[in-house]
Amino acid sequence: MQHRRQPPSASRPGGLHPAASLLALLLVLALPRATAAPAGHEDTGRLPDAGLPRGLLQHAARAALHFFNFRAGSPSALRVLAAVQEGRAWINQKKECQVDLAFTTESYNQEEGEERLGKCSARVLFRNQKPRPAVNVTCSRLIEKKQRQEEDYLLYKQMKQLKTPLDVISMPDSHGHIDPSLRPIWDLAFLGSSYVMWEKTTQFLQYYMMQLSRVKLWKTDDDEIDFDYTVLLHEFSTQEIIPCHIHLVWYPGKTLKVKHHCQELQTPEEASGAEEGSAAALTDLSRTSREKRSVYTES
Amino acid sequence: MAALANGRYDWEYADHISAVPAESMFDFANRGSLYEQWQEVVDKTESSWRSLETYNYNKYHRIEEIYLWMNQISEKYKDVVTQHFLGMTYENRTMYYLKISQPSNNSKKIVWMDCGIHAREWIASAFCQWFVKEILQSYKDNSRISRLLGNLDFYVLPVLNVDGYIYTWTTDRVWRKSRSSHNNGTCFGTDLNRNFNASWCSIGASKNCQDLTFCGTGPVSEPETKAVSSFIESKKEDILCFLTIHSYGQLILTPYGYTQNKSSNYEEMIQIAQKAADALKAKHGTSYRVGSSIDILYATSGSSRDWAQDIGIPFSYTFELRDTGKHGFVLPEDQIEPTCEETMEAVLSVLDDASPFWQKPCCFLGKLEEVPILQSKKQFSESRTSGGSSKGALPIIKRGRQTEENGKIIKMVGIQGGDSTGSKNKMETPLGSARYRKFRQL
């Protein structure tokens, strides 16, 4: 099997120059106070009231981060939203909702007292209630690439040390506990779930990873981690819990491969998909223009 | 089965080990098999405890433990605490609340707090227990809490949705609704927080039992809703604050969920809520957002908070506790303590800010006679696309306005409703209390 090395992190040719020009585009607005005005009031007039969901900026930031985390492909370097700093949103002629924003991030596994804030800027385009928002996100580098690779490899070794095939019923348990030795499993699951959560996100639907309800873990012949699990995603506006079956294959530094199959509770069809997690991989496959427009950059 | 009003449990019910009589724990010696069954429950629980001193507030507890805890609390603090029967759940379990009241000559305003209307929001019920513990352990030597208890009565319902809560322990950790049976036993559960009589099922709720926001077969169709409604209704003139505790999201929500319009005291409510969020953040740095439910969360109808505001309770808030999605409903136990500590600060802040209203007569916002209710989602979305706050064009409940003179609020006009003649004149609730006016100037 060919090993495909992930290209060194760099902007795509012709991609947006990170941070500076994007920020120049953004209006510097005072963020709404915590006594929040409706989402519509964050821009001075470009924003129609109707139809825009609440907390749109946070929502867009999270969508951008799901995409970023998936593309970075690094379970030891996952990021979560800290705070949105500025942003604006508008509906374009095609009835798409475009959000430009800047936000800070924290490490997913932030230790007590650790204060490492990353900075990201993103443009997120929600396609009129269709999922898979087009994301163009740039984040400042938090740790050196070499260190990140080392931490990934450490995580990989921890997983290899687990007795496989590993069979876990529920993670965390009902009381929110995850055994520290099993923590890498959670992180890897979050990485795979990030793809699925991005894939399902619309301007109205946002997802959170709640619990793993079934975990099967084993190693392939190439020493890759072959990871099969069911994740319960919580969709906020409907409050529904969506079970998704995810199958991923991972090796530090290698392209993450994800397949998923979610139970769609609203419609009779079930949604599934497959993906490979690197910018290079996407350009090679013939996909919809929406995906070609999605860019992940780490500066 | 009937739970007896004095807090004892019916013996046949105890067979199901869903609830255990309290005093019986001490005279169990001769009870034989019942004692053994109780012993089993105690042995199985992770935090095996016998007395209140060893009750672990940093862990989540099964309903049996919570019932026992309530009994022990009302026993140990019998000077100020009594346990009361509220009603029965769909599956015939008892709902109990604790009344914390310092005996005094004057009758006091009431603070109502309920937790766990949604079964999976375990941190909420943990907070209710924490709150009770804090009040009772501190009221004698903490001047702030002593002052509160001297002026207010607390009614705390630690688990509203008992059936659902049990279900999250036995079967499905992420269950939300009640456990009522529908469609010939093919579908279960009503979202109790869509079942109250506040623009019932007009928006943000579903008529389909399969959905998690199923509003029930009619307003107040569920016994749990009925139990809370009847009780609150019977005490409404005396209730100052209605607090309903949820998770997750880190929000303090004011009414409404079913309309963009704001209550007549919206400005105060927001100020108070913002101060509470600031007090909360000062504790451990946790950020909460503040706003009306429809503005910062999503549209909902039939919520208990909106209903409480509509029947005239002046300060009606929803708290959505930690976190913001990293753990969601399955919040790790090591976060119970910091969550409860910071939330405590927020609640105390709200109660302190409501102090101008502690004395009677107060600010009861008036009774709604005629409440025009949105007929359909279509009307609602039409009202929104037409530019938001269209005045008078649509049958949305109008909130009152204040009349100002020299910067002082002269009068607050109450909720629009019919008077006995059925006309739509606004009811006026003059502000008799100078203390209230002073508060307004802050």
XYZ file of C-alpha atoms in Angstrom:
741
model
C 0.000 0.000 0.000
C 1.345 3.363 -0.966
C 2.077 5.642 1.893
C 1.113 9.155 1.069
C 2.897 11.725 3.120
C 0.992 14.773 4.053
C 2.391 17.788 2.183
C 4.071 20.403 4.350
C 1.515 22.824 5.593
C 1.217 25.685 3.192
C -1.466 27.663 1.532
C -2.925 26.270 -1.570
C -1.650 28.065 -4.640
C -3.865 31.000 -5.242
C -5.375 30.668 -1.814
C -6.010 33.607 0.405
C -3.059 35.154 2.090
C -3.537 34.342 5.716
C -4.900 36.694 8.310
C -3.871 40.093 7.081
C -5.974 40.570 4.012
C -8.881 38.742 5.449
C -8.854 40.885 8.527
C -8.634 43.957 6.372
C -11.860 42.907 4.798
C -13.567 42.542 8.080
C -15.313 45.472 9.611
C -14.048 46.036 13.076
C -17.187 45.854 15.042
C -17.783 45.918 18.701
C -18.999 42.499 19.494
C -22.532 42.412 20.790
C -22.596 42.547 24.558
C -23.529 39.478 26.392
C -27.048 40.835 26.491
C -26.992 39.746 22.952
C -28.853 41.472 20.254
C -30.212 39.094 17.701
C -27.614 37.799 15.300
C -28.836 40.244 12.730
C -27.493 43.239 14.546
C -23.865 42.318 14.330
C -23.469 44.112 11.041
C -24.463 47.660 10.425
C -27.099 46.986 7.873
C -25.994 44.332 5.506
C -27.735 41.810 7.599
C -31.385 41.111 7.144
C -33.194 40.091 10.276
C -35.191 37.297 8.924
C -34.017 33.777 8.609
C -30.687 34.092 10.354
C -30.169 31.809 13.250
C -29.000 32.936 16.639
C -25.376 32.730 17.626
C -24.416 32.631 13.978
C -20.842 33.689 14.514
C -20.158 30.995 17.100
C -21.845 28.505 14.865
C -19.687 29.460 11.897
C -16.573 29.350 14.051
C -17.357 25.836 15.175
C -18.055 24.701 11.645
C -14.719 26.145 10.576
C -12.989 24.350 13.433
C -14.556 20.981 12.646
C -13.188 21.366 9.166
C -9.815 22.586 10.388
C -9.408 19.756 12.874
C -10.276 17.176 10.298
C -7.860 18.570 7.758
C -5.062 18.952 10.239
C -5.536 15.259 10.894
C -3.838 15.444 14.253
C -5.612 13.952 17.264
C -3.124 15.503 19.654
C -3.625 19.005 18.296
C -7.372 19.407 18.231
C -8.775 22.879 18.777
C -11.991 24.187 20.212
C -13.539 27.605 20.081
C -12.475 30.014 22.798
C -14.183 33.242 21.714
C -15.363 34.972 18.588
C -13.640 38.320 18.296
C -15.214 39.914 15.311
C -17.300 38.982 12.389
C -19.960 39.847 9.948
C -22.468 37.915 8.016
C -24.660 38.490 5.052
C -26.899 36.739 2.599
C -25.706 36.872 -0.959
C -27.745 36.810 -4.147
C -27.689 33.074 -4.232
C -29.388 32.968 -0.834
C -26.209 31.668 0.695
C -25.176 32.836 4.113
C -21.610 34.014 4.199
C -19.822 34.618 7.456
C -16.414 36.215 7.804
C -14.976 36.005 11.247
C -11.988 35.982 13.502
C -11.850 33.900 16.624
C -9.540 32.452 19.228
C -9.086 28.794 19.979
C -7.984 26.629 22.843
C -6.477 23.235 22.842
C -9.112 20.514 23.118
C -7.241 19.021 26.015
C -6.306 22.235 27.688
C -4.702 21.669 31.046
C -5.704 23.717 34.075
C -3.879 27.016 33.945
C -2.631 26.447 30.445
C -3.317 29.574 28.474
C -2.494 28.879 24.901
C -4.830 30.752 22.656
C -4.653 30.224 18.968
C -5.999 32.693 16.448
C -8.022 31.866 13.408
C -9.798 33.706 10.681
C -12.346 32.070 8.485
C -14.863 32.530 5.790
C -17.750 30.129 6.028
C -20.377 29.815 3.376
C -23.605 28.075 4.316
C -25.410 26.863 1.252
C -29.055 27.679 1.836
C -29.831 24.886 4.288
C -27.666 22.374 2.523
C -24.910 20.791 4.571
C -21.135 20.819 3.991
C -20.471 24.538 4.336
C -17.615 25.838 2.244
C -14.893 26.711 4.690
C -11.796 28.792 4.158
C -9.943 28.836 7.440
C -6.513 29.943 8.522
C -5.158 29.392 11.994
C -1.962 30.451 13.640
C 0.351 27.630 14.420
C 0.244 26.704 18.078
C 3.091 24.244 18.248
C 5.889 23.342 15.917
C 5.035 20.770 13.330
C 7.751 18.457 14.567
C 6.406 18.565 18.073
C 2.915 17.919 16.846
C 4.108 14.894 14.923
C 5.862 13.617 18.004
C 2.752 14.008 20.105
C 0.715 12.238 17.479
C 3.187 9.428 17.483
C 3.011 9.236 21.255
C -0.738 8.964 21.027
C -0.372 6.307 18.410
C 1.936 4.299 20.644
C -0.499 4.598 23.535
C -3.213 3.189 21.337
C -1.011 0.404 20.125
C -0.382 -0.609 23.705
C -4.064 -1.180 24.315
C -5.121 -4.757 24.065
C -6.783 -5.203 20.740
C -9.348 -5.912 19.600
C -10.623 -3.418 22.137
C -14.271 -3.525 22.973
C -15.712 -0.621 24.849
C -19.399 -0.155 25.438
C -19.687 3.483 26.291
C -17.287 6.368 26.503
C -17.484 8.405 28.572
C -19.562 6.500 31.066
C -22.783 8.013 32.334
C -20.900 10.060 34.874
C -18.625 11.635 32.316
C -15.537 9.580 33.111
C -12.998 8.443 30.587
C -10.217 6.201 31.775
C -6.963 8.094 31.149
C -5.495 5.135 29.310
C -8.407 5.295 26.895
C -8.197 9.021 26.350
C -6.390 8.657 22.993
C -9.391 6.756 21.724
C -11.640 9.652 22.523
C -9.334 12.105 20.797
C -9.094 9.999 17.683
C -12.848 9.539 17.687
C -13.276 13.288 17.949
C -11.031 13.710 14.949
C -13.135 11.377 12.853
C -16.339 12.860 14.191
C -15.121 16.324 13.233
C -15.356 15.346 9.628
C -18.882 14.050 10.079
C -19.972 17.081 12.081
C -18.659 19.449 9.431
C -20.279 17.352 6.768
C -23.692 17.620 8.377
C -23.546 21.237 9.487
C -25.955 23.695 7.897
C -26.690 27.244 8.921
C -29.396 25.870 11.184
C -27.936 22.583 12.336
C -24.957 22.300 14.635
C -23.485 19.198 16.145
C -21.636 18.221 19.266
C -20.016 14.935 20.087
C -21.739 13.439 23.080
C -20.698 9.879 23.651
C -19.195 6.850 21.977
C -21.602 4.011 22.281
C -19.538 1.251 20.779
C -15.851 1.065 20.066
C -13.883 -1.506 18.142
C -10.226 -0.992 17.704
C -7.605 -3.026 15.966
C -4.404 -2.691 14.013
C -4.001 -3.280 10.352
C -1.128 -5.189 8.801
C 0.558 -1.891 8.085
C 0.376 -1.035 11.747
C -2.260 1.574 11.111
C -4.994 2.068 13.659
C -8.236 0.714 12.324
C -11.003 2.227 14.353
C -14.665 1.443 14.163
C -17.087 3.196 16.450
C -20.545 4.592 16.907
C -20.739 8.162 18.057
C -23.797 9.907 19.413
C -23.971 13.410 18.024
C -26.197 15.989 19.625
C -27.892 18.387 17.252
C -28.667 21.543 19.124
C -31.701 23.094 17.467
C -33.721 19.888 17.290
C -32.119 18.467 20.446
C -31.900 15.160 18.610
C -29.265 12.557 19.236
C -27.931 11.187 15.964
C -26.021 7.908 16.053
C -23.282 7.730 13.449
C -21.218 4.740 12.607
C -17.695 5.841 11.757
C -14.838 3.835 10.450
C -11.458 5.436 10.224
C -7.936 4.413 9.501
C -5.098 6.481 10.899
C -1.376 6.552 11.090
C 0.548 9.596 12.338
C 1.419 11.808 9.417
C -0.612 9.792 6.981
C -3.827 10.798 5.348
C -6.769 10.137 7.589
C -9.405 7.983 5.948
C -12.950 8.252 7.198
C -16.136 6.497 6.261
C -19.386 7.198 7.996
C -23.009 6.257 8.060
C -25.456 8.269 10.131
C -28.966 7.489 11.092
C -31.095 10.294 9.800
C -34.057 10.494 12.089
C -35.990 13.090 10.160
C -35.878 11.676 6.678
C -36.052 8.070 5.595
C -32.780 8.302 3.705
C -29.615 7.631 5.530
C -26.614 9.797 4.949
C -23.190 8.408 4.493
C -19.937 9.384 2.967
C -16.268 8.770 2.703
C -13.418 11.162 2.828
C -9.720 11.471 2.899
C -8.342 14.164 5.044
C -5.844 16.239 3.241
C -6.037 19.147 0.860
C -4.060 17.227 -1.698
C -6.434 14.324 -1.566
C -9.427 16.489 -2.229
C -8.029 18.134 -5.306
C -7.359 14.757 -6.782
C -10.865 13.504 -6.452
C -13.523 14.984 -8.620
C -15.909 16.521 -6.181
C -18.467 19.251 -6.161
C -17.286 22.802 -6.496
C -18.301 23.430 -2.897
C -15.629 21.081 -1.667
C -12.997 22.437 -4.003
C -13.646 25.792 -2.447
C -12.975 24.539 1.050
C -9.510 25.428 2.168
C -7.607 24.761 5.316
C -4.424 26.595 6.066
C -2.107 26.629 8.955
C 0.227 29.572 8.933
C -50.477 4.355 44.642
C -50.677 7.428 46.689
C -47.754 9.082 48.297
C -48.858 10.363 51.594
C -48.772 14.057 52.113
C -46.476 13.981 55.105
C -43.626 12.669 53.013
C -43.808 9.040 53.811
C -43.893 6.538 51.022
C -46.446 3.952 50.400
C -44.983 0.547 51.180
C -46.036 -1.146 48.000
C -44.118 1.405 46.031
C -40.961 0.606 47.922
C -40.974 -2.821 46.346
C -39.857 -1.229 43.141
C -36.972 0.424 44.933
C -37.777 3.594 43.136
C -38.246 5.337 46.413
C -37.496 4.385 49.918
C -39.189 5.529 53.050
C -36.944 7.687 55.107
C -37.682 6.961 58.730
C -37.926 3.354 57.804
C -34.208 3.294 57.308
C -33.848 3.555 61.021
C -36.538 1.206 62.123
C -35.723 -1.266 59.465
C -34.497 -3.882 61.824
C -37.744 -5.761 61.787
C -38.704 -5.176 58.218
C -37.013 -8.244 56.861
C -36.906 -8.439 53.121
C -37.604 -4.764 52.625
C -34.503 -3.882 54.579
C -32.498 -6.309 52.528
C -33.744 -4.731 49.356
C -32.790 -1.313 50.617
C -29.431 -2.658 51.636
C -28.970 -3.867 48.095
C -29.656 -0.418 46.769
C -27.190 1.114 49.164
C -24.540 -1.450 48.349
C -24.946 -0.923 44.660
C -24.636 2.810 44.777
C -21.198 4.079 44.127
C -21.250 6.367 47.076
C -22.568 4.210 49.816
C -23.675 6.503 52.530
C -25.698 6.334 55.649
C -25.898 9.846 56.896
C -26.100 13.307 55.500
C -22.545 14.021 56.621
C -21.205 11.615 54.045
C -23.524 12.518 51.172
C -21.298 13.254 48.241
C -22.505 16.367 46.439
C -19.741 15.891 43.887
C -21.335 12.839 42.392
C -24.488 12.200 40.441
C -27.125 10.309 42.376
C -29.843 7.857 41.503
C -33.386 8.926 42.264
C -33.542 6.603 45.273
C -30.587 8.374 46.798
C -32.082 11.768 46.083
C -35.353 10.800 47.729
C -33.455 9.539 50.737
C -31.360 12.670 50.807
C -34.518 14.805 50.814
C -35.855 12.881 53.744
C -32.641 13.249 55.656
C -32.414 16.941 54.901
C -35.919 17.588 56.109
C -35.184 15.547 59.200
C -31.898 17.174 60.076
C -33.029 20.720 59.387
C -36.558 20.303 60.570
C -36.629 23.838 61.937
C -36.623 25.263 58.462
C -37.206 22.428 55.998
C -40.283 20.434 55.138
C -40.737 17.915 52.357
C -43.889 18.092 50.298
C -45.725 16.056 47.778
C -46.157 17.865 44.484
C -47.814 15.273 42.278
C -47.441 12.050 40.412
C -45.536 11.268 37.275
C -46.847 9.348 34.298
C -45.361 6.121 35.619
C -46.900 6.796 39.004
C -43.892 8.007 40.855
C -43.982 10.754 43.402
C -42.641 14.222 42.842
C -41.332 15.879 45.977
C -40.137 19.366 46.660
C -38.424 20.864 49.677
C -39.696 24.016 51.309
C -37.059 26.001 53.148
C -38.666 28.600 55.304
C -37.566 30.332 58.449
C -40.529 30.707 60.762
C -41.595 34.308 61.115
C -44.610 36.437 61.701
C -44.809 37.828 58.216
C -45.468 35.740 55.160
C -42.646 35.888 52.687
C -42.184 35.966 48.990
C -41.344 32.668 47.358
C -38.409 31.628 45.223
C -39.166 28.557 43.141
C -36.393 26.441 41.666
C -36.868 23.289 39.668
C -34.197 21.070 38.179
C -34.176 18.188 35.767
C -37.231 18.855 33.629
C -35.113 17.263 30.911
C -33.945 13.874 32.035
C -30.403 13.908 30.664
C -29.427 17.208 32.246
C -27.968 15.631 35.333
C -25.895 18.631 36.388
C -29.134 20.551 36.943
C -30.389 18.179 39.632
C -26.927 18.117 41.136
C -27.168 21.880 41.429
C -30.539 21.790 43.154
C -29.100 19.522 45.798
C -26.031 21.705 46.127
C -28.159 24.800 46.490
C -30.189 23.307 49.303
C -27.068 22.128 51.062
C -25.437 25.536 50.811
C -28.439 27.414 52.132
C -28.871 25.069 55.047
C -25.225 24.834 55.973
C -24.713 28.587 55.806
C -27.842 30.340 56.890
C -26.836 30.585 60.511
C -23.428 32.129 60.044
C -23.432 33.643 56.574
C -25.050 37.063 56.710
C -25.941 37.143 53.043
C -27.765 33.837 53.112
C -29.225 34.595 56.489
C -30.701 37.781 55.083
C -32.143 35.910 52.126
C -33.709 33.240 54.264
C -35.076 35.874 56.584
C -36.952 37.432 53.720
C -37.710 34.641 51.291
C -39.052 31.118 51.254
C -37.355 28.615 48.954
C -39.213 25.866 47.170
C -36.836 23.467 45.490
C -37.816 20.590 43.213
C -34.611 18.599 42.677
C -35.962 16.277 39.995
C -39.009 17.299 38.014
C -38.942 14.584 35.370
C -38.557 11.600 37.646
C -39.520 8.942 35.110
C -37.130 10.316 32.525
C -34.341 10.652 35.046
C -34.666 7.018 36.032
C -34.667 6.074 32.374
C -31.341 7.829 31.892
C -29.910 5.692 34.657
C -31.347 2.382 33.553
C -31.591 2.546 29.796
C -30.625 5.616 27.820
C -28.286 8.247 29.187
C -29.349 10.821 26.614
C -33.110 10.560 27.046
C -34.745 13.992 27.291
C -38.500 13.722 27.531
C -40.934 12.195 29.980
C -41.986 8.560 29.621
C -45.614 8.949 28.672
C -46.877 6.449 26.160
C -48.405 7.537 22.846
C -49.741 6.065 19.646
C -50.647 2.750 21.210
C -47.320 2.315 22.920
C -45.257 2.899 19.818
C -43.821 6.195 20.887
C -42.737 7.571 24.244
C -42.250 10.836 25.970
C -43.343 14.444 25.916
C -40.923 17.331 26.134
C -42.208 18.691 29.411
C -40.701 22.066 28.634
C -42.941 22.384 25.595
C -46.024 21.263 27.427
C -46.870 24.351 29.484
C -49.717 26.646 28.577
C -47.694 29.408 26.987
C -48.480 29.739 23.325
C -48.519 25.975 23.383
C -47.001 24.268 20.349
C -47.046 27.397 18.235
C -43.351 27.362 17.408
C -40.178 25.526 18.252
C -42.062 22.399 19.229
C -43.419 19.390 17.420
C -46.759 17.621 17.248
C -44.931 14.463 16.315
C -44.283 12.130 19.226
C -41.090 10.879 17.611
C -39.471 14.275 17.984
C -37.529 15.383 20.997
C -39.536 18.586 21.248
C -42.902 16.850 21.193
C -45.294 19.217 22.918
C -47.726 16.580 24.127
C -51.348 15.965 23.215
C -52.455 19.333 24.531
C -51.285 22.113 26.856
C -50.561 20.671 30.287
C -51.419 17.203 29.029
C -48.710 15.595 31.132
C -49.145 14.847 34.839
C -45.737 16.322 35.631
C -46.656 19.590 33.962
C -49.998 19.564 35.690
C -48.383 19.050 39.065
C -46.041 22.000 38.645
C -48.660 24.224 37.007
C -51.296 23.685 39.642
C -48.912 24.351 42.423
C -47.375 27.466 40.936
C -50.793 28.738 39.971
C -51.980 28.360 43.528
C -49.061 30.401 44.839
C -48.478 32.798 42.012
C -49.213 36.019 43.840
C -46.480 35.161 46.292
C -43.851 33.913 43.898
C -41.115 36.418 43.191
C -38.676 34.275 41.219
C -39.237 31.253 39.044
C -35.940 29.592 38.226
C -35.752 26.537 36.040
C -32.364 24.829 35.745
C -31.152 23.061 32.608
C -27.990 22.194 30.764
C -26.028 22.765 28.607
C -25.072 26.052 26.982
C -23.965 28.449 29.708
C -26.848 30.845 29.323
C -29.200 32.867 31.469
C -32.423 33.194 29.528
C -35.283 35.589 30.036
C -38.701 35.210 28.475
C -39.793 34.693 25.768
C -39.167 31.776 23.495
C -42.392 32.081 21.536
C -42.233 35.750 20.605
C -39.706 38.467 19.965
C -41.723 40.821 22.140
C -40.390 41.505 25.574
C -42.021 41.542 28.960
C -42.687 44.852 30.643
C -39.777 44.365 33.010
C -37.391 43.054 30.378
C -34.798 45.750 30.974
C -34.543 44.956 34.668
C -34.475 41.281 33.997
C -31.573 41.666 31.631
C -29.663 43.917 34.027
C -30.166 41.461 36.836
C -29.188 38.538 34.650
C -26.063 40.306 33.425
C -24.962 41.021 36.969
C -25.578 37.394 37.795
C -23.453 36.298 34.832
C -20.694 38.618 35.994
C -20.847 37.191 39.512
C -20.726 33.714 38.024
C -17.710 34.520 35.905
C -15.863 36.001 38.868
C -15.871 32.594 40.512
C -14.085 30.379 38.003
C -13.907 32.415 34.816
C -16.835 30.710 33.118
C -18.596 32.832 30.526
C -22.358 32.891 30.335
C -24.418 34.711 27.749
C -27.574 36.549 28.691
C -30.644 37.306 26.657
C -34.158 36.311 25.849
C -34.619 32.735 24.812
C -35.687 33.530 21.294
C -32.838 35.965 20.816
C -29.897 33.885 21.942
C -31.092 30.311 21.892
C -33.942 29.362 19.612
C -37.683 29.758 19.382
C -39.688 27.615 21.773
C -43.259 27.553 22.954
C -44.869 25.973 25.963
C -41.890 26.485 28.239
C -42.363 26.673 31.994
C -40.408 29.905 32.182
C -42.608 31.702 29.658
C -45.730 30.379 31.307
C -44.560 31.548 34.720
C -43.894 35.036 33.386
C -47.259 35.110 31.681
C -49.181 34.320 34.831
C -47.478 37.254 36.473
C -44.346 36.007 38.183
C -41.964 38.907 37.693
C -38.568 37.200 37.555
C -38.648 34.069 35.525
C -35.325 32.706 34.275
C -33.919 29.627 32.654
C -30.371 28.712 33.552
C -28.453 26.544 31.121
C -25.434 25.291 33.037
C -22.052 23.980 31.862
C -20.678 23.313 29.389
C -20.784 24.593 25.810
C -20.565 21.263 24.039
C -17.296 19.601 24.869
C -19.030 17.165 27.224
C -22.577 18.386 26.863
C -25.048 16.462 28.942
C -22.430 13.983 30.130
C -20.551 16.504 32.242
C -17.784 14.821 34.232
C -18.335 14.657 37.972
C -15.186 16.623 38.669
C -17.004 19.623 37.230
C -19.972 19.379 39.563
C -18.343 21.397 42.311
C -17.094 24.354 40.238
C -20.329 24.428 38.264
C -22.412 24.503 41.412
C -20.217 27.077 43.108
C -20.405 29.517 40.230
C -24.104 28.945 39.639
C -24.726 29.558 43.315
C -23.132 32.983 42.956
C -25.396 33.733 40.030
C -28.571 32.688 41.805
C -27.683 34.598 44.962
C -26.987 37.635 42.831
C -30.439 37.407 41.251
C -32.080 37.083 44.643
C -30.130 40.013 46.064
C -31.098 42.176 43.114
C -34.705 41.250 43.624
C -34.586 42.583 47.164
C -36.620 45.716 46.376
C -39.416 43.312 45.720
C -39.153 41.207 48.836
C -41.787 43.064 50.732
C -45.395 42.911 49.902
C -47.168 44.444 48.135
C -45.048 43.759 45.212
C -44.855 43.869 41.570
C -47.089 41.096 40.496
C -47.440 41.855 36.856
C -51.114 41.374 36.544
C -53.323 38.669 35.298
C -53.704 37.958 31.650
C -57.349 37.768 30.744
C -57.177 37.564 27.030
C -53.957 36.383 25.582
C -53.833 36.576 21.822
C -51.778 33.647 20.745
C -49.980 33.208 17.488
C -52.083 30.925 15.381
C -49.449 29.404 13.234
C -45.807 29.281 12.387
C -46.669 31.046 9.161
C -47.858 34.094 11.037
C -44.735 34.065 13.103
C -42.358 33.918 10.184
C -44.402 36.511 8.384
C -44.033 38.758 11.374
C -40.302 38.284 11.191
C -39.790 38.879 7.511
C -41.889 41.992 7.661
C -39.058 43.609 9.540
C -39.254 42.362 13.067
C -41.113 44.547 15.459
C -44.202 45.403 13.525
C -46.428 47.186 15.939
C -49.911 45.986 16.187
C -49.976 44.268 12.855
C -50.040 40.780 14.275
C -51.638 39.086 17.216
C -48.551 38.983 19.355
C -48.830 39.692 23.033
C -47.854 43.282 23.594
C -45.752 44.072 26.538
C -46.329 47.204 28.502
C -44.366 50.381 28.287
C -43.097 52.689 30.923
C -43.930 56.336 31.269
C -41.052 58.539 32.264
C -41.061 61.965 33.786
C -37.915 63.764 34.847
C -36.053 60.538 34.411
C -38.159 58.771 36.979
C -40.457 55.986 36.089
C -43.904 57.129 37.092
C -45.789 54.089 36.192
C -45.279 50.791 34.561
C -48.029 49.710 32.345
C -48.780 46.095 32.759
C -49.492 43.382 30.339
C -52.112 43.998 27.774
C -55.097 41.958 28.520
C -58.786 42.240 28.699
C -60.504 43.623 31.703
C -63.907 42.419 32.718
C -65.506 44.283 29.864
C -63.304 42.427 27.439
C -61.767 45.588 26.062
C -58.119 45.799 25.238
C -57.198 48.621 27.572
C -53.869 48.222 29.147
C -53.969 47.351 32.780
C -52.001 49.661 34.941
C -50.037 48.582 37.918
C -48.975 51.730 39.651
C -45.712 51.572 41.468
C -46.657 52.184 45.014
C -43.301 51.450 46.470
C -40.751 54.217 46.522
C -38.126 51.557 46.887
C -39.068 50.203 43.482
C -38.681 53.554 41.824
C -35.304 53.946 43.392
C -34.246 50.644 41.986
C -35.330 51.744 38.566
C -33.004 54.699 38.658
C -29.933 52.555 39.115
